[in-house]
DNA sequence: TTATTGCAAAAAATCGATTTGATAGTCAAT
DNA sequence: ATTGACTATCAAATCGATTTTTTGCAATAA
């Protein structure tokens, strides 16, 4: 084991190549809502900003394109993926279907190890109060929240499904962060997380799965309301 | 409309950039089974073979990586995605779930346009006898087969879901072509295609969806049998 | 005015060279 | 013989320059 990668808390290798680092960095920024949907992404501008050459940058953009965070046309470059009510509806619907399937499996296959990690992730997330504190508290909560959802499904032992779930989760998060940014933290959401975790570890499959579905749907509806309201005012620029 | 791209029969733009062309070319070759699962992919060798430089080639490999056709580690390059019984099982299971959902929707939303295209694709596929003729007849059937499955679900109006379905279909096809290459064309499969199409256009939702599921499962089982048998002999090289 | 063509500027895509990192093989020390 | 450090070699990753394509603008014709 003479890999020179830095290792994070979970023991997973962190990307060390420029391409990998930039991919991660840009992903965070897009999900955070730093770029307007539909906005052109200039390769040269970014390469100057990050002080890297075109090749690793193009690779990063290609990857983010595959994740649905960017759109692209050949010879015409990349732009931030547009937002739309129909896209959001599909993301939400697929999340419900996929995550239900994954949770069902995770409950069947998970053991004490899994239970422990779920409860740990739940605790960590609840420990962070994102209503006080600045941007970094917010980021910390986002990370903990993502980790909770990941750990909840991790035991399902279906790597492809988890990959799809992660991708959809990213897309979904972007909508939530864009349109619910101004809203206060959601109390009932916190409660739902607790109950989902409880149902899951006590193997009450149906209740866990149903509540997870409801949880996704409820958040989705809140976003949809805002999205519809916003749509009237600022119609999102959509090149295509 | 001063796009200089060539246009195919369906009016869609074909990729003209080197990166795009190479991506498509390599995808075909991998799905066709030209490379052994687990085989190292040398960037330099490929760049010499295609007479292109590293940049567009790396981009192509990155894309195919996102599609699950290649695996990669940073600083250690790319290799053809390994095959395994568990991976194949997951692909099959997800295909059943996703394609059922898509077909259900397509039947609800599709109109005469859709019906026509489905029946047309069915006809074209049946018109090709892949038991006679050489490799190009085989390729033609593969294309027609893929087109049939695409048209069948196209009306569902869920672009993300269709993207996932296409990805899984690619992975699934690879298994079929690797492990069922020696088998004679499957008679009952042809019959199933007919019946699925009939059920679909006559809006017999449940029957159509169930049969599609069975169709995928049956083909999957045939592959699984071969895969298990082969596993004993040639244990697949798996770097990781 | 509206449409069309030609041209210059800008941006995307690609190239070939260079740098950085991984790996296998050798040799010395235990 | 086995381990560990060192080095030569090979491959991946990155760079900066060059080529190709798109795009915005202006001039001209309908």
Tab-separated table of N, CA, C and O (backbone and C1' of nucleotides) in Angstrom, chain B residues 4 16 40-41 43 58 73-77, chain D residues 10-16 20-23:
chain	number	residue	atom	x	y	z
B	4	UNK	N	-23.088	22.322	-39.605
B	4	UNK	CA	-22.410	21.573	-40.667
B	4	UNK	C	-22.409	20.073	-40.400
B	4	UNK	O	-21.729	19.331	-41.083
B	16	UNK	N	-19.545	15.131	-34.918
B	16	UNK	CA	-18.509	15.372	-35.912
B	16	UNK	C	-17.145	15.550	-35.289
B	16	UNK	O	-16.132	15.377	-35.948
B	40	UNK	N	-6.562	-4.234	-19.964
B	40	UNK	CA	-6.043	-2.895	-19.879
B	40	UNK	C	-6.307	-2.122	-21.165
B	40	UNK	O	-6.175	-2.662	-22.258
B	41	UNK	N	-6.637	-0.839	-21.053
B	41	UNK	CA	-6.827	-0.001	-22.236
B	41	UNK	C	-5.688	1.003	-22.267
B	41	UNK	O	-5.603	1.879	-21.419
B	43	UNK	N	-3.906	4.131	-23.493
B	43	UNK	CA	-4.265	5.364	-24.177
B	43	UNK	C	-3.390	5.568	-25.403
B	43	UNK	O	-3.875	5.921	-26.470
B	58	UNK	N	-8.771	10.655	-24.269
B	58	UNK	CA	-9.057	10.624	-22.831
B	58	UNK	C	-10.511	10.997	-22.570
B	58	UNK	O	-11.175	10.427	-21.702
B	73	UNK	N	-8.912	3.999	-12.428
B	73	UNK	CA	-8.366	4.554	-11.193
B	73	UNK	C	-7.495	5.722	-11.591
B	73	UNK	O	-6.795	5.659	-12.604
B	74	UNK	N	-7.516	6.759	-10.786
B	74	UNK	CA	-6.659	7.887	-11.103
B	74	UNK	C	-5.202	7.454	-11.131
B	74	UNK	O	-4.775	6.697	-10.282
B	75	UNK	N	-4.507	7.929	-12.069
B	75	UNK	CA	-3.074	7.657	-12.273
B	75	UNK	C	-2.809	6.222	-12.683
B	75	UNK	O	-1.664	5.826	-12.819
B	76	UNK	N	-3.869	5.420	-12.836
B	76	UNK	CA	-3.619	4.039	-13.204
B	76	UNK	C	-4.394	3.632	-14.454
B	76	UNK	O	-4.405	2.461	-14.840
B	77	UNK	N	-5.033	4.617	-15.037
B	77	UNK	CA	-5.609	4.372	-16.342
B	77	UNK	C	-6.955	3.658	-16.356
B	77	UNK	O	-7.658	3.582	-15.347
D	10	DC	P	10.768	0.696	-21.477
D	10	DC	O5'	9.208	0.782	-21.150
D	10	DC	C5'	8.656	0.008	-20.066
D	10	DC	C4'	7.408	0.691	-19.577
D	10	DC	C3'	6.558	1.321	-20.686
D	10	DC	O3'	5.242	0.816	-20.587
D	10	DC	C1'	6.901	2.863	-18.917
D	11	DA	P	4.186	1.178	-21.714
D	11	DA	O5'	3.129	2.028	-20.873
D	11	DA	C5'	2.655	1.547	-19.625
D	11	DA	C4'	1.931	2.659	-18.920
D	11	DA	C3'	0.932	3.395	-19.810
D	11	DA	O3'	-0.294	3.469	-19.113
D	11	DA	C1'	2.410	4.935	-18.798
D	12	DA	P	-1.534	4.253	-19.666
D	12	DA	O5'	-1.617	5.470	-18.653
D	12	DA	C5'	-1.629	5.202	-17.256
D	12	DA	C4'	-1.641	6.504	-16.500
D	12	DA	C3'	-2.797	7.440	-16.840
D	12	DA	O3'	-3.270	7.990	-15.629
D	12	DA	C1'	-0.740	8.536	-17.237
D	13	DA	P	-4.531	8.966	-15.607
D	13	DA	O5'	-3.849	10.400	-15.663
D	13	DA	C5'	-2.929	10.751	-14.641
D	13	DA	C4'	-2.382	12.129	-14.916
D	13	DA	C3'	-3.416	13.193	-15.289
D	13	DA	O3'	-3.316	14.204	-14.318
D	13	DA	C1'	-1.562	13.245	-16.776
D	14	DT	P	-4.244	15.495	-14.356
D	14	DT	O5'	-3.330	16.545	-15.148
D	14	DT	C5'	-2.048	16.860	-14.621
D	14	DT	C4'	-1.274	17.693	-15.612
D	14	DT	C3'	-1.984	18.965	-16.090
D	14	DT	O3'	-1.286	20.067	-15.539
D	14	DT	C1'	-0.827	17.835	-17.863
D	15	DC	P	-1.839	21.553	-15.761
D	15	DC	O5'	-0.951	22.044	-17.002
D	15	DC	C5'	0.464	21.918	-16.910
D	15	DC	C4'	1.123	22.264	-18.227
D	15	DC	C3'	0.641	23.563	-18.861
D	15	DC	O3'	1.719	24.486	-18.894
D	15	DC	C1'	0.733	21.779	-20.468
D	16	DG	P	1.451	26.045	-18.940
D	16	DG	O5'	1.697	26.369	-20.474
D	16	DG	C5'	2.903	25.892	-21.082
D	16	DG	C4'	2.817	26.060	-22.570
D	16	DG	C3'	2.191	27.385	-23.058
D	16	DG	O3'	2.995	27.855	-24.131
D	16	DG	C1'	0.996	25.559	-23.959
D	20	DT	P	-6.776	22.532	-39.492
D	20	DT	O5'	-8.210	22.691	-38.824
D	20	DT	C5'	-8.630	21.729	-37.844
D	20	DT	C4'	-9.939	22.193	-37.251
D	20	DT	C3'	-10.989	22.603	-38.287
D	20	DT	O3'	-12.142	21.831	-38.022
D	20	DT	C1'	-10.784	24.254	-36.599
D	21	DT	P	-13.418	21.910	-38.956
D	21	DT	O5'	-14.412	22.818	-38.107
D	21	DT	C5'	-14.702	22.455	-36.757
D	21	DT	C4'	-15.482	23.563	-36.104
D	21	DT	C3'	-16.643	24.101	-36.946
D	21	DT	O3'	-17.836	23.835	-36.237
D	21	DT	C1'	-15.370	25.856	-35.977
D	22	DT	P	-19.241	24.434	-36.683
D	22	DT	O5'	-19.335	25.735	-35.766
D	22	DT	C5'	-19.323	25.575	-34.346
D	22	DT	C4'	-19.358	26.940	-33.686
D	22	DT	C3'	-20.630	27.755	-33.957
D	22	DT	O3'	-21.104	28.216	-32.712
D	22	DT	C1'	-18.716	29.051	-34.406
D	23	DT	P	-22.549	28.914	-32.599
D	23	DT	O5'	-22.132	30.460	-32.557
D	23	DT	C5'	-21.091	30.876	-31.677
D	23	DT	C4'	-20.865	32.371	-31.831
D	23	DT	C3'	-22.123	33.175	-32.169
D	23	DT	O3'	-22.092	34.388	-31.435
D	23	DT	C1'	-20.469	33.583	-33.773
